[in-house]
JSON list of C-alpha atoms in Angstrom, two decimals:
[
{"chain": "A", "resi": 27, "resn": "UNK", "atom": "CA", "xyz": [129.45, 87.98, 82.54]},
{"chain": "A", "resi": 28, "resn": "UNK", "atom": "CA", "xyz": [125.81, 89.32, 83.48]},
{"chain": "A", "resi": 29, "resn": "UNK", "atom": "CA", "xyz": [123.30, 87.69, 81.19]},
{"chain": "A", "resi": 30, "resn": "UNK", "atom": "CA", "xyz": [121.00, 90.66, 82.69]},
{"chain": "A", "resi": 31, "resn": "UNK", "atom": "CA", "xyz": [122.04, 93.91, 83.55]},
{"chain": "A", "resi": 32, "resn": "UNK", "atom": "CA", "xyz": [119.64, 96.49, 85.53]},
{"chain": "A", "resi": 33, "resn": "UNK", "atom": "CA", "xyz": [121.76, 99.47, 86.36]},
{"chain": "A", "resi": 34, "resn": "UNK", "atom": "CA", "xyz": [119.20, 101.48, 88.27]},
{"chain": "A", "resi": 35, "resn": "UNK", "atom": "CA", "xyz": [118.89, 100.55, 91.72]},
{"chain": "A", "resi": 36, "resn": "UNK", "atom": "CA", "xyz": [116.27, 102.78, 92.58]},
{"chain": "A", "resi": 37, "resn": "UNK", "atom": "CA", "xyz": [114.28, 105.59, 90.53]},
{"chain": "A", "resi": 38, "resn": "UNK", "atom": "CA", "xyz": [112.00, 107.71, 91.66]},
{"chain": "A", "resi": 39, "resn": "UNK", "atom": "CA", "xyz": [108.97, 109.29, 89.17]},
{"chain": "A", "resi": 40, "resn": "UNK", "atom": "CA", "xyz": [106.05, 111.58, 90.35]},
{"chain": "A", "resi": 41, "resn": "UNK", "atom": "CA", "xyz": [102.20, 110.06, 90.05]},
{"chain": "A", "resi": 42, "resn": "UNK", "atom": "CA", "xyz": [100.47, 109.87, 86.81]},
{"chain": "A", "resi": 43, "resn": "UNK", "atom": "CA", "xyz": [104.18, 110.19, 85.09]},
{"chain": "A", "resi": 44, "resn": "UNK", "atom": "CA", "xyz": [106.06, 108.03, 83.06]},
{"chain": "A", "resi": 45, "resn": "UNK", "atom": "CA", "xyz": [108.93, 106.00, 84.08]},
{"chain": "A", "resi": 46, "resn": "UNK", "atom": "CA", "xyz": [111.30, 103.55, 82.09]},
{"chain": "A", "resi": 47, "resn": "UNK", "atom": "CA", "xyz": [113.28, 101.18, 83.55]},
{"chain": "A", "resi": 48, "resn": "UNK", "atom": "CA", "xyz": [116.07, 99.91, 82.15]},
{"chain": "A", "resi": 49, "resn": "UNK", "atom": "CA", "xyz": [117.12, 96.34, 80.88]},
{"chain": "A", "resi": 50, "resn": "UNK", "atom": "CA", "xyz": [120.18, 95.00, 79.07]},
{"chain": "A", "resi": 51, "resn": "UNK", "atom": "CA", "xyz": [120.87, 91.44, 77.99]},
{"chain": "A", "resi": 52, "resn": "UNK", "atom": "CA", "xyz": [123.53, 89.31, 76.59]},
{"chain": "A", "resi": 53, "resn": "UNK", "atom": "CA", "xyz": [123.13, 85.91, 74.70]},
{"chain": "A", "resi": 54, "resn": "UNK", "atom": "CA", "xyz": [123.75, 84.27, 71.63]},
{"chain": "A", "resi": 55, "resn": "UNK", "atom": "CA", "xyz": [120.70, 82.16, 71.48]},
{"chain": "A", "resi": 56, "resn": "UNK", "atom": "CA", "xyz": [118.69, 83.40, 68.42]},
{"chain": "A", "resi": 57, "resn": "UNK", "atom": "CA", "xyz": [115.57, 81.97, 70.21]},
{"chain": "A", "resi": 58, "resn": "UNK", "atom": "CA", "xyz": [115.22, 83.67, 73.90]},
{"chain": "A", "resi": 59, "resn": "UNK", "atom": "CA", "xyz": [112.15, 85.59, 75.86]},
{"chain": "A", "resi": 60, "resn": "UNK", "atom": "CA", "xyz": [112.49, 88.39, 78.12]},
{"chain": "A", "resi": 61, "resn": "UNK", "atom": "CA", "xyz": [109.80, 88.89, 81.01]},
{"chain": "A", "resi": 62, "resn": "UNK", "atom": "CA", "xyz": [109.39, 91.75, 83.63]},
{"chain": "A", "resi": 63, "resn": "UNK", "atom": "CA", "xyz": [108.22, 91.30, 87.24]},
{"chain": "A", "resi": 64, "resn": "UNK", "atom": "CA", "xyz": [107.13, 92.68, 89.60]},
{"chain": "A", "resi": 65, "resn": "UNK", "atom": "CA", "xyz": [107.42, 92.69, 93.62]},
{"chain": "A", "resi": 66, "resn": "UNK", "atom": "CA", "xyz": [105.67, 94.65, 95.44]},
{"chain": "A", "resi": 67, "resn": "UNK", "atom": "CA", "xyz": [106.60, 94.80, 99.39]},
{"chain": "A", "resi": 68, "resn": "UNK", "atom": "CA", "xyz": [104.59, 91.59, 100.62]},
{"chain": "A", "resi": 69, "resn": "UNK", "atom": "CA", "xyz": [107.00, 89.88, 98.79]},
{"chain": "A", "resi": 70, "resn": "UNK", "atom": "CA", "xyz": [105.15, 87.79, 96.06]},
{"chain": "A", "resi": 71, "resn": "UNK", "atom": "CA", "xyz": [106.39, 88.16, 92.07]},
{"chain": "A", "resi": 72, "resn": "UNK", "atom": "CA", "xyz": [104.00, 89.40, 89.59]},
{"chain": "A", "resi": 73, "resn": "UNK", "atom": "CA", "xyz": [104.60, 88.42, 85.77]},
{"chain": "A", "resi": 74, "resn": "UNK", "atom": "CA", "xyz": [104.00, 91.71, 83.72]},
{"chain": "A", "resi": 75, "resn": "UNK", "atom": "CA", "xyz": [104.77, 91.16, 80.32]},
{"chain": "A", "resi": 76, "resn": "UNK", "atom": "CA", "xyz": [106.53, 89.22, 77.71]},
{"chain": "A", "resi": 77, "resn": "UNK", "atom": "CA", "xyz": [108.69, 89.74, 74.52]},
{"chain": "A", "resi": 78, "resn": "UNK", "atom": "CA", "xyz": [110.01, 87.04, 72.44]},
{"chain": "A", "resi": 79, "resn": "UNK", "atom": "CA", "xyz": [113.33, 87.62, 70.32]},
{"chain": "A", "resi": 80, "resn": "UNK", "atom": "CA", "xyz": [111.04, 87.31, 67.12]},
{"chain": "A", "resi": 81, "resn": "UNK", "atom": "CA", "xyz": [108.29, 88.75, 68.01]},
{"chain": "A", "resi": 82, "resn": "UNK", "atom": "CA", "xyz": [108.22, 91.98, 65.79]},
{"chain": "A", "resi": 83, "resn": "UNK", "atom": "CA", "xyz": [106.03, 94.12, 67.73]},
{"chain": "A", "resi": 84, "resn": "UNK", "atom": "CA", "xyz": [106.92, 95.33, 71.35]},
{"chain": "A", "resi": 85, "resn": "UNK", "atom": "CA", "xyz": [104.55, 93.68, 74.02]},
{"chain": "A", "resi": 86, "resn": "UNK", "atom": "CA", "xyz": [102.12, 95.89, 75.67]},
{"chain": "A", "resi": 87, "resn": "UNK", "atom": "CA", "xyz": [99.93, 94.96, 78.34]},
{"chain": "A", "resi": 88, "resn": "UNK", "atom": "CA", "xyz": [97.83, 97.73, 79.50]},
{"chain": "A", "resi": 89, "resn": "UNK", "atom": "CA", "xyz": [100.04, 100.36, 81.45]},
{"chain": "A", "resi": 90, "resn": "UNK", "atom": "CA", "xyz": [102.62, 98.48, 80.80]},
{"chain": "A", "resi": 91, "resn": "UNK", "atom": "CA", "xyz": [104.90, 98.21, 77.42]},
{"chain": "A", "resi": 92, "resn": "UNK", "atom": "CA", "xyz": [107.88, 96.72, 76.67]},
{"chain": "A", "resi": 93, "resn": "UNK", "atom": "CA", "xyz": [110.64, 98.82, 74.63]},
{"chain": "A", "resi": 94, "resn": "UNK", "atom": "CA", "xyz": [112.80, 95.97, 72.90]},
{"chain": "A", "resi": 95, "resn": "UNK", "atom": "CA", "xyz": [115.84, 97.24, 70.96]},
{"chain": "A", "resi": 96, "resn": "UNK", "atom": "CA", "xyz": [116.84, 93.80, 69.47]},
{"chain": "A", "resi": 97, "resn": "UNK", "atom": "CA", "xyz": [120.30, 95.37, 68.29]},
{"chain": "A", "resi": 98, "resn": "UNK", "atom": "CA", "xyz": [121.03, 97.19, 71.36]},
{"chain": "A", "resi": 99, "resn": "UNK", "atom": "CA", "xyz": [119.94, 94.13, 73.49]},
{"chain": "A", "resi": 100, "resn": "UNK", "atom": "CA", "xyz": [117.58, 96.17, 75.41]},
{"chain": "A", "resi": 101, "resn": "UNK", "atom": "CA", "xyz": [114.44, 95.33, 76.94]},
{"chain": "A", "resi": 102, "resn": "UNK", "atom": "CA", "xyz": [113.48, 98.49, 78.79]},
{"chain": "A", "resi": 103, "resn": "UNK", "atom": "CA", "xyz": [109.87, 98.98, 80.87]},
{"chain": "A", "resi": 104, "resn": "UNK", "atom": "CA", "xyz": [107.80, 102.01, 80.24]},
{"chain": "A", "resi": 105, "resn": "UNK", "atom": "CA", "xyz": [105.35, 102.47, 82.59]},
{"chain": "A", "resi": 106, "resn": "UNK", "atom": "CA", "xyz": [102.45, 105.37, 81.48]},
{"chain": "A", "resi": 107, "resn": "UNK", "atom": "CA", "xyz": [100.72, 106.94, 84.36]},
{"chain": "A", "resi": 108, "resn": "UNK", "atom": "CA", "xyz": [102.14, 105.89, 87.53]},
{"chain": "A", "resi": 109, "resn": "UNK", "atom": "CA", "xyz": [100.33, 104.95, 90.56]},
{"chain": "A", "resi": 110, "resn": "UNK", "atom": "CA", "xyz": [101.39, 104.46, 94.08]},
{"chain": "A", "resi": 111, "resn": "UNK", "atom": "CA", "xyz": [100.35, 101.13, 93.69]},
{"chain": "A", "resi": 112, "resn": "UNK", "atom": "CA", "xyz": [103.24, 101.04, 91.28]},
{"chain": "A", "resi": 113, "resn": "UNK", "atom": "CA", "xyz": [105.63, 101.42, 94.28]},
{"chain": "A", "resi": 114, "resn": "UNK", "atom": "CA", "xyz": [107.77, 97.84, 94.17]},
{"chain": "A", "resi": 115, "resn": "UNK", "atom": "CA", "xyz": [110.92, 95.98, 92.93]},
{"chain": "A", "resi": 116, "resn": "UNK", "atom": "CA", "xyz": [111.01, 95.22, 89.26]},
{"chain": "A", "resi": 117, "resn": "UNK", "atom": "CA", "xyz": [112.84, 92.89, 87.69]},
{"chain": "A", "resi": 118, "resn": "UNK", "atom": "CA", "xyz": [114.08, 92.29, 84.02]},
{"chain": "A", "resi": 119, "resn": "UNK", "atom": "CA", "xyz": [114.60, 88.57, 83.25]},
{"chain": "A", "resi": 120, "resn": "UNK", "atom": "CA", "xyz": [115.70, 86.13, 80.50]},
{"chain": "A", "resi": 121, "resn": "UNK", "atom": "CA", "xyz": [114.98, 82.63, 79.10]},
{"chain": "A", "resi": 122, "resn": "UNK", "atom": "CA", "xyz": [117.44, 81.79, 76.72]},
{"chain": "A", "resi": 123, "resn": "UNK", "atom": "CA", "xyz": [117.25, 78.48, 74.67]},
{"chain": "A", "resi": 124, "resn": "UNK", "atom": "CA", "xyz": [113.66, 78.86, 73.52]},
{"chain": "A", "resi": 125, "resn": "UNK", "atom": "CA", "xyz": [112.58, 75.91, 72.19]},
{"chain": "A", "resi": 126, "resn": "UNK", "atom": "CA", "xyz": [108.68, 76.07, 73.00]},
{"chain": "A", "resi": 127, "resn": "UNK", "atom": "CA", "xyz": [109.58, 74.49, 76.49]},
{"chain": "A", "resi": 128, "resn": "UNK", "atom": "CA", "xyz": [109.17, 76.43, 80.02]},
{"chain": "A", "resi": 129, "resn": "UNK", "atom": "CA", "xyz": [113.02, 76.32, 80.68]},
{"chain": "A", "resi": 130, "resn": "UNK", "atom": "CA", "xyz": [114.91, 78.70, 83.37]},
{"chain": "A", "resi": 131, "resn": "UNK", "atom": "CA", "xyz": [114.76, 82.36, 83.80]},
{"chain": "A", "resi": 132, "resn": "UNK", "atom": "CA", "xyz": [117.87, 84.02, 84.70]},
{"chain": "A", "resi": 133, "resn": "UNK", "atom": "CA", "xyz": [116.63, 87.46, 86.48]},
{"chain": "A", "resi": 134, "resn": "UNK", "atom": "CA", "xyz": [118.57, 90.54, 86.99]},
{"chain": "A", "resi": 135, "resn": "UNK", "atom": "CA", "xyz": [119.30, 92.23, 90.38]},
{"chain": "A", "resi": 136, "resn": "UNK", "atom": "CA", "xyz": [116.39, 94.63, 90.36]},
{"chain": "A", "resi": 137, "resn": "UNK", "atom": "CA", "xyz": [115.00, 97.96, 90.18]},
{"chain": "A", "resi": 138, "resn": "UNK", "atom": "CA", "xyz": [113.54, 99.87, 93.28]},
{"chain": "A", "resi": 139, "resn": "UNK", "atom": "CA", "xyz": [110.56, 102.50, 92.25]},
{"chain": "A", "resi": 140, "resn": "UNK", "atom": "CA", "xyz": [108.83, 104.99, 94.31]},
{"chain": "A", "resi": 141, "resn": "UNK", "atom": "CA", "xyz": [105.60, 106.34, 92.91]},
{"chain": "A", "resi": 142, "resn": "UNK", "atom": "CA", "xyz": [105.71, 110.17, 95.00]},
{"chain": "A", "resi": 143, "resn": "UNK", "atom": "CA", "xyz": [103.00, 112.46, 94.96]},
{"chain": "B", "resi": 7, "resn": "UNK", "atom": "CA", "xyz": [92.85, 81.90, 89.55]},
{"chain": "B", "resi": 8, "resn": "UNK", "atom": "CA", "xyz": [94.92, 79.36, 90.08]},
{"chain": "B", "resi": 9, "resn": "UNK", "atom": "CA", "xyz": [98.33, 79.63, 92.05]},
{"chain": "B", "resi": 10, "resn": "UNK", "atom": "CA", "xyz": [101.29, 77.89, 93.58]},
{"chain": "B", "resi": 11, "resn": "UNK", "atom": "CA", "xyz": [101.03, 77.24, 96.91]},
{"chain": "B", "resi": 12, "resn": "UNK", "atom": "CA", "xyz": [104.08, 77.30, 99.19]},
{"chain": "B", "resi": 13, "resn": "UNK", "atom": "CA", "xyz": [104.39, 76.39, 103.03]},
{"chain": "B", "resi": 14, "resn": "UNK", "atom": "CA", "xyz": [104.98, 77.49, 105.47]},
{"chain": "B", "resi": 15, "resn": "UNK", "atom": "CA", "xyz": [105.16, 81.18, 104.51]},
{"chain": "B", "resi": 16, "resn": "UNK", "atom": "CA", "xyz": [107.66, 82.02, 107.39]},
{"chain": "B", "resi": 17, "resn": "UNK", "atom": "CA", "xyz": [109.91, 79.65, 109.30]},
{"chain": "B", "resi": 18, "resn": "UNK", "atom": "CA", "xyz": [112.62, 80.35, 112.09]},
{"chain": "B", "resi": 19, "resn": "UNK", "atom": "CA", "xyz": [114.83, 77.44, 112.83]},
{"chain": "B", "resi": 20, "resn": "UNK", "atom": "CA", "xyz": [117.56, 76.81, 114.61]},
{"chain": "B", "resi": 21, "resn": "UNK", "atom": "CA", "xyz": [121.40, 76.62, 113.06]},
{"chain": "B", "resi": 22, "resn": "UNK", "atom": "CA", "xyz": [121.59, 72.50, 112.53]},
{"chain": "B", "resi": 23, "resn": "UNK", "atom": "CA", "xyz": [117.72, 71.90, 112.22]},
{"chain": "B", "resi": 24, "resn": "UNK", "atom": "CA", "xyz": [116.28, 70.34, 109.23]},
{"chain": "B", "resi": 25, "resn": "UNK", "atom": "CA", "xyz": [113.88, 72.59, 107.08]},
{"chain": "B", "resi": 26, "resn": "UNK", "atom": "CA", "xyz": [111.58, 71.18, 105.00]},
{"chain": "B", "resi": 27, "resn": "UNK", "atom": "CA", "xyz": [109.90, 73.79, 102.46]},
{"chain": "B", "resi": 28, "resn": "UNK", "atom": "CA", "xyz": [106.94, 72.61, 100.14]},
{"chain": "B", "resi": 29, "resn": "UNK", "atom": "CA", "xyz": [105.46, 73.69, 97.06]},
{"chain": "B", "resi": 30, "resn": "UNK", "atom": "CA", "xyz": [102.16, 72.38, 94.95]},
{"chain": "B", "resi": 31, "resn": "UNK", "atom": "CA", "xyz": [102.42, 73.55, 91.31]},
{"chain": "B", "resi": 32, "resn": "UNK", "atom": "CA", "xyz": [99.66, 74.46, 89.58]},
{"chain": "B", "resi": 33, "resn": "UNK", "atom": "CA", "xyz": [97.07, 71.50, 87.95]},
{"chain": "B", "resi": 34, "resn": "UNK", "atom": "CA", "xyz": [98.82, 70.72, 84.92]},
{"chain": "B", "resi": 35, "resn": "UNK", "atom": "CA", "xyz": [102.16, 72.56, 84.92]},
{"chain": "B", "resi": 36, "resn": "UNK", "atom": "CA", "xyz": [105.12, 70.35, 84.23]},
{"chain": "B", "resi": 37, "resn": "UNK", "atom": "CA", "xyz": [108.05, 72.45, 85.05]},
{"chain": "B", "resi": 38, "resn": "UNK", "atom": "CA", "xyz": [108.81, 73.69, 88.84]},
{"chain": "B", "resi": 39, "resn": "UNK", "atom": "CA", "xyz": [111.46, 75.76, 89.28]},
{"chain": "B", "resi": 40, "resn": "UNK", "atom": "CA", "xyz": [112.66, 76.31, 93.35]},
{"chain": "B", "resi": 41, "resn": "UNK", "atom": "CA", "xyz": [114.69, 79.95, 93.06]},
{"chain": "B", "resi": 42, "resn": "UNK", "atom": "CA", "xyz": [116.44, 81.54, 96.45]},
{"chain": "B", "resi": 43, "resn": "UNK", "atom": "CA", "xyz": [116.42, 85.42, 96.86]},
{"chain": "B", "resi": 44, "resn": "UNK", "atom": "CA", "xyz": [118.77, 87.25, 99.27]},
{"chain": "B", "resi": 45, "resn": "UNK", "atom": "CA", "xyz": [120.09, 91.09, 99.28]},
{"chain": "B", "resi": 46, "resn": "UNK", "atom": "CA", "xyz": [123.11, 89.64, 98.15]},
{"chain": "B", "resi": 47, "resn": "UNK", "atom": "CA", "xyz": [122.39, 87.73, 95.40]},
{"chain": "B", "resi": 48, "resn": "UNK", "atom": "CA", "xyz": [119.46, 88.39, 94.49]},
{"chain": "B", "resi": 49, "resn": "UNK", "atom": "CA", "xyz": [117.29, 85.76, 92.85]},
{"chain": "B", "resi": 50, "resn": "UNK", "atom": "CA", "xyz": [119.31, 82.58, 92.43]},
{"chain": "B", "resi": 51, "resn": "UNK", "atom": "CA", "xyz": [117.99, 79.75, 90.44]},
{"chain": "B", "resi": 52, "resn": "UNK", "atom": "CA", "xyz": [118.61, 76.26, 92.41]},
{"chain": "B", "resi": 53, "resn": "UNK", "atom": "CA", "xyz": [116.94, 73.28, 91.32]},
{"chain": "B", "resi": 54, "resn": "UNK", "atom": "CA", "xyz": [114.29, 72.59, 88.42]},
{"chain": "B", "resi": 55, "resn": "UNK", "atom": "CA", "xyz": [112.20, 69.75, 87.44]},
{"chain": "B", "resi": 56, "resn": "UNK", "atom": "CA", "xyz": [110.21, 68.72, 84.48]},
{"chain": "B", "resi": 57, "resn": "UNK", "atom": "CA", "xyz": [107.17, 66.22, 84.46]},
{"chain": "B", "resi": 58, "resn": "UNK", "atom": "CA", "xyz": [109.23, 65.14, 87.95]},
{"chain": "B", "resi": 59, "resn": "UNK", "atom": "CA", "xyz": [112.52, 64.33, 86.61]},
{"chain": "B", "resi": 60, "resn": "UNK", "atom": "CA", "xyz": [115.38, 66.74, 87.68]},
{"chain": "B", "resi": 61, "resn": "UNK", "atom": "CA", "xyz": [117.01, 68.74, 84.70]},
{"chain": "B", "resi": 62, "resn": "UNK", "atom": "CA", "xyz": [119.35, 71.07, 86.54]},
{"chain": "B", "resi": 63, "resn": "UNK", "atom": "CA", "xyz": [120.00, 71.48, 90.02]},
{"chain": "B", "resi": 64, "resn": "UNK", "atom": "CA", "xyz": [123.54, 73.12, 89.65]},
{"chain": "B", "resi": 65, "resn": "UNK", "atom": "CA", "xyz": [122.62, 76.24, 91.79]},
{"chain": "B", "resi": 66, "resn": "UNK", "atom": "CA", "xyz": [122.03, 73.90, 94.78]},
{"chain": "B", "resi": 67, "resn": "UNK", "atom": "CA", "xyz": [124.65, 73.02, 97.49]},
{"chain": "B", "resi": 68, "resn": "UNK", "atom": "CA", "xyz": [124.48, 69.32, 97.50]},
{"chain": "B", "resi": 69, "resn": "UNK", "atom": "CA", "xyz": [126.18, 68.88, 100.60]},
{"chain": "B", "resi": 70, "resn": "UNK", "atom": "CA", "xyz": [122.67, 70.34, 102.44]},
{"chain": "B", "resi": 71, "resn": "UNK", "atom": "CA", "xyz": [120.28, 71.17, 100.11]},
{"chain": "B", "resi": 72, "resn": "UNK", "atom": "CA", "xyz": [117.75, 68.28, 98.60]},
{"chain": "B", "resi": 73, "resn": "UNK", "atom": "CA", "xyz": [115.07, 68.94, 96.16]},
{"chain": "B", "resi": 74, "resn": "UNK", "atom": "CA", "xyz": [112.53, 66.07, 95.25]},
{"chain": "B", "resi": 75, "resn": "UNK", "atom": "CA", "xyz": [108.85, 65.90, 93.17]},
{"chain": "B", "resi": 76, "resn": "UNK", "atom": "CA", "xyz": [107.77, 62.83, 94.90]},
{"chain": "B", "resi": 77, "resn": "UNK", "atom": "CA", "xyz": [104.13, 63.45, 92.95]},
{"chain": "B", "resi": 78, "resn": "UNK", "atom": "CA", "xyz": [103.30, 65.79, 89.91]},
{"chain": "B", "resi": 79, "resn": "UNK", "atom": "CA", "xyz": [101.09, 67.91, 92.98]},
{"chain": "B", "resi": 80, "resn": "UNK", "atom": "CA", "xyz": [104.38, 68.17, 95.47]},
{"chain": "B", "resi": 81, "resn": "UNK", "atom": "CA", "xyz": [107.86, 69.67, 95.16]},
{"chain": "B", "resi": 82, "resn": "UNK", "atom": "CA", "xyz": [110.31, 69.47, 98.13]},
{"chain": "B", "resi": 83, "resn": "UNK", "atom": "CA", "xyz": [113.07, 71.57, 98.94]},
{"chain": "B", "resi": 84, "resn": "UNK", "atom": "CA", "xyz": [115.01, 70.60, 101.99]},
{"chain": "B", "resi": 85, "resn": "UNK", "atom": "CA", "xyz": [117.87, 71.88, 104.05]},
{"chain": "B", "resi": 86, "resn": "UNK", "atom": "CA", "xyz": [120.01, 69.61, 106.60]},
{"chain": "B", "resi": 87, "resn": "UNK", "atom": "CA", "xyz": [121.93, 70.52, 108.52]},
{"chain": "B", "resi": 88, "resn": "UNK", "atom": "CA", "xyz": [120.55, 74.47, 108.07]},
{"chain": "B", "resi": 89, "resn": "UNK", "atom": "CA", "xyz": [123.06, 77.07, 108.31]},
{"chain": "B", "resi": 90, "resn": "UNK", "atom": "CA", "xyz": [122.62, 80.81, 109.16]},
{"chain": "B", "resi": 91, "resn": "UNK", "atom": "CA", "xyz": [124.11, 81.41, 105.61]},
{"chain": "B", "resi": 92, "resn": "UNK", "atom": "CA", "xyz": [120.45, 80.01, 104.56]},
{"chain": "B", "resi": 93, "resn": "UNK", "atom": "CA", "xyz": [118.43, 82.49, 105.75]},
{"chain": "B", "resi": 94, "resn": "UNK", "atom": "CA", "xyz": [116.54, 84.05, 102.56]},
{"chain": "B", "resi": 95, "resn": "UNK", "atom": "CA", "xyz": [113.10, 83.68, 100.68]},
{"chain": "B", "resi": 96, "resn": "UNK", "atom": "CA", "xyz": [112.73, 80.35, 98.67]},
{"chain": "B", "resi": 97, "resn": "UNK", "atom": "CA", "xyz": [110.42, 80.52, 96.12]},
{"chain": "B", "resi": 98, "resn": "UNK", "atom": "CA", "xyz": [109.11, 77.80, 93.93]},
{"chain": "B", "resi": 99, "resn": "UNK", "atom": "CA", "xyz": [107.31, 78.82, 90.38]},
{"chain": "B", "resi": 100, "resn": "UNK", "atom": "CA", "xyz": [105.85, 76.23, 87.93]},
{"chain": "B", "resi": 101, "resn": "UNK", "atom": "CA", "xyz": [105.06, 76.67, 84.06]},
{"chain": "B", "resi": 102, "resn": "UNK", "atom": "CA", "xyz": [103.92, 74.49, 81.51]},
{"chain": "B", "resi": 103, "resn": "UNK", "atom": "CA", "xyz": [105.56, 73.41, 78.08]},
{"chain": "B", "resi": 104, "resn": "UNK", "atom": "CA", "xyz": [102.37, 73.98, 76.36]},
{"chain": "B", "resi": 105, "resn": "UNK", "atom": "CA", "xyz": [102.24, 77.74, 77.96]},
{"chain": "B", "resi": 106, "resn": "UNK", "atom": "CA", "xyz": [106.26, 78.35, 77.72]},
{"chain": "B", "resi": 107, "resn": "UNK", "atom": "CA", "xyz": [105.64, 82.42, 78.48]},
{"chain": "B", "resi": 108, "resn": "UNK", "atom": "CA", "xyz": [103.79, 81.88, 81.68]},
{"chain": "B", "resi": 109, "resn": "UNK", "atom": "CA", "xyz": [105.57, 81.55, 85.10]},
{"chain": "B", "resi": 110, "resn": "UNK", "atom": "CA", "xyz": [103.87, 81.14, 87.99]},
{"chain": "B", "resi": 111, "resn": "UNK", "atom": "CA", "xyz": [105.35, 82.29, 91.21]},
{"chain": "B", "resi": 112, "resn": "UNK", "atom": "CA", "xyz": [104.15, 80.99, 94.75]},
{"chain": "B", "resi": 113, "resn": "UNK", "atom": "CA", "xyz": [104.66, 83.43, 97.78]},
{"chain": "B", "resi": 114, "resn": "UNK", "atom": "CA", "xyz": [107.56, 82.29, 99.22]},
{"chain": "B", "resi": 115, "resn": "UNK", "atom": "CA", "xyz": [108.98, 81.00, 102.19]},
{"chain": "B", "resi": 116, "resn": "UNK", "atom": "CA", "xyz": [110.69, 83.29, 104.56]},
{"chain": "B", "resi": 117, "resn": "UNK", "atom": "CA", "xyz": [113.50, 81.28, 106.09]},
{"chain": "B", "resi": 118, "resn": "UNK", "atom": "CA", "xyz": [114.97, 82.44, 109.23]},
{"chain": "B", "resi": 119, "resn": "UNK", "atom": "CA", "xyz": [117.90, 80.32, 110.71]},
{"chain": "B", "resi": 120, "resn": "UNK", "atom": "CA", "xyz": [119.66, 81.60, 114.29]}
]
């Protein structure tokens, strides 16, 4: 079974929008983290946020904020005010077996946006 | 800022030529992960080490693939024979246990084999 499930292969959303991007997850580790990335077209991965399984608030990190429906097992992206810099591959991933140690991320198969005009 | 460097950044090789693909973690990470991304597959996790020692390198095909930490500053991933199936982007990311929610990721190496 998919530990991480993106079922959007590509979205598109207008500049200065918002877009959310959606994640599901499946474990039954109490203690896991869920991360976003990003890569744009030169190819590199960007870490853009973080959400532990505890952590009571959702994660925000400037445009970015993390929508984490611990019930649901959802860990969606909301991006405020696009930019065309914002044009890239995202990706929702998981580290399961959190124990305080950097252990493996298992990442899902991506989500194409296009910032348009 | 600090980063993880990879090299070469693009290499085309010839089917049954060995690859060599290198990776220096950042100062004072422990953990180095090596992941593979194709169209197909996506981002697969192969190998991953911890302060050198190898904890999991179940996504690897052992018949070909080798991955080594012969110092805390170098990680290895190597391919012999190569195979055309092997073309993809190799990445290699490091993190620290003391910083579990950071993972670096180095540019990649573009792997071409004809």
């Amino acid at each position: 079974a998919q530990k991480i499930t993106q079922t959007q292969p590509g979205m598109f959303v207008q500049e200065k929008e918002a877009v959310t991007l959606d994640c599901t997850y499946d474990t039954s580790d109490p203690s896991y983290g869920l991360f976003w990335y990003k890569q744009p077209s030169s190819g590199e991965m960007i870490f853009l946020i973080y959400q532990g399984s505890y952590d009571q608030q959702n994660a925000t990190e400037g445009r970015y904020s993390l929508n984490f429906q611990k019930a649901r097992k959802s860990a969606n992206l909301v991006i405020s005010a696009s930019q065309l810099g914002d044009s890239a591959m995202y990706f929702c991933a998981m580290r399961e077996d959190f124990t305080g140690t950097a252990s493996k991320l298992t990442f899902g198969t991506g989500t194409r946006l296009q910032v348009t005009l | 800022d600090a980063r993880v460097t990879q090299t070469p950044r693009d290499k085309v090789t010839e089917m049954g030529q060995e690859v060599t693909m290198r990776c220096q973690p950042i100062l004072g990470h422990n953990t180095v992960f090596w992941y593979r991304q194709t169209m197909m597959q996506g981002l697969e996790l192969l190998a991953y080490f911890r302060n050198r020692a190898p904890l999991d390198d179940s996504g690897m095909p052992k018949d070909r693939f080798s991955a080594e930490m012969p110092d805390a500053t170098l990680a290895t991933l190597k391919i012999q024979p190569s195979e055309p199936r092997d073309s993809a982007v190799y990445f290699c990311a490091s993190g620290s246990s003391m910083d579990p929610y950071g993972y670096t990721f180095g540019s990649g190496t573009r792997l071409t084999v004809v």
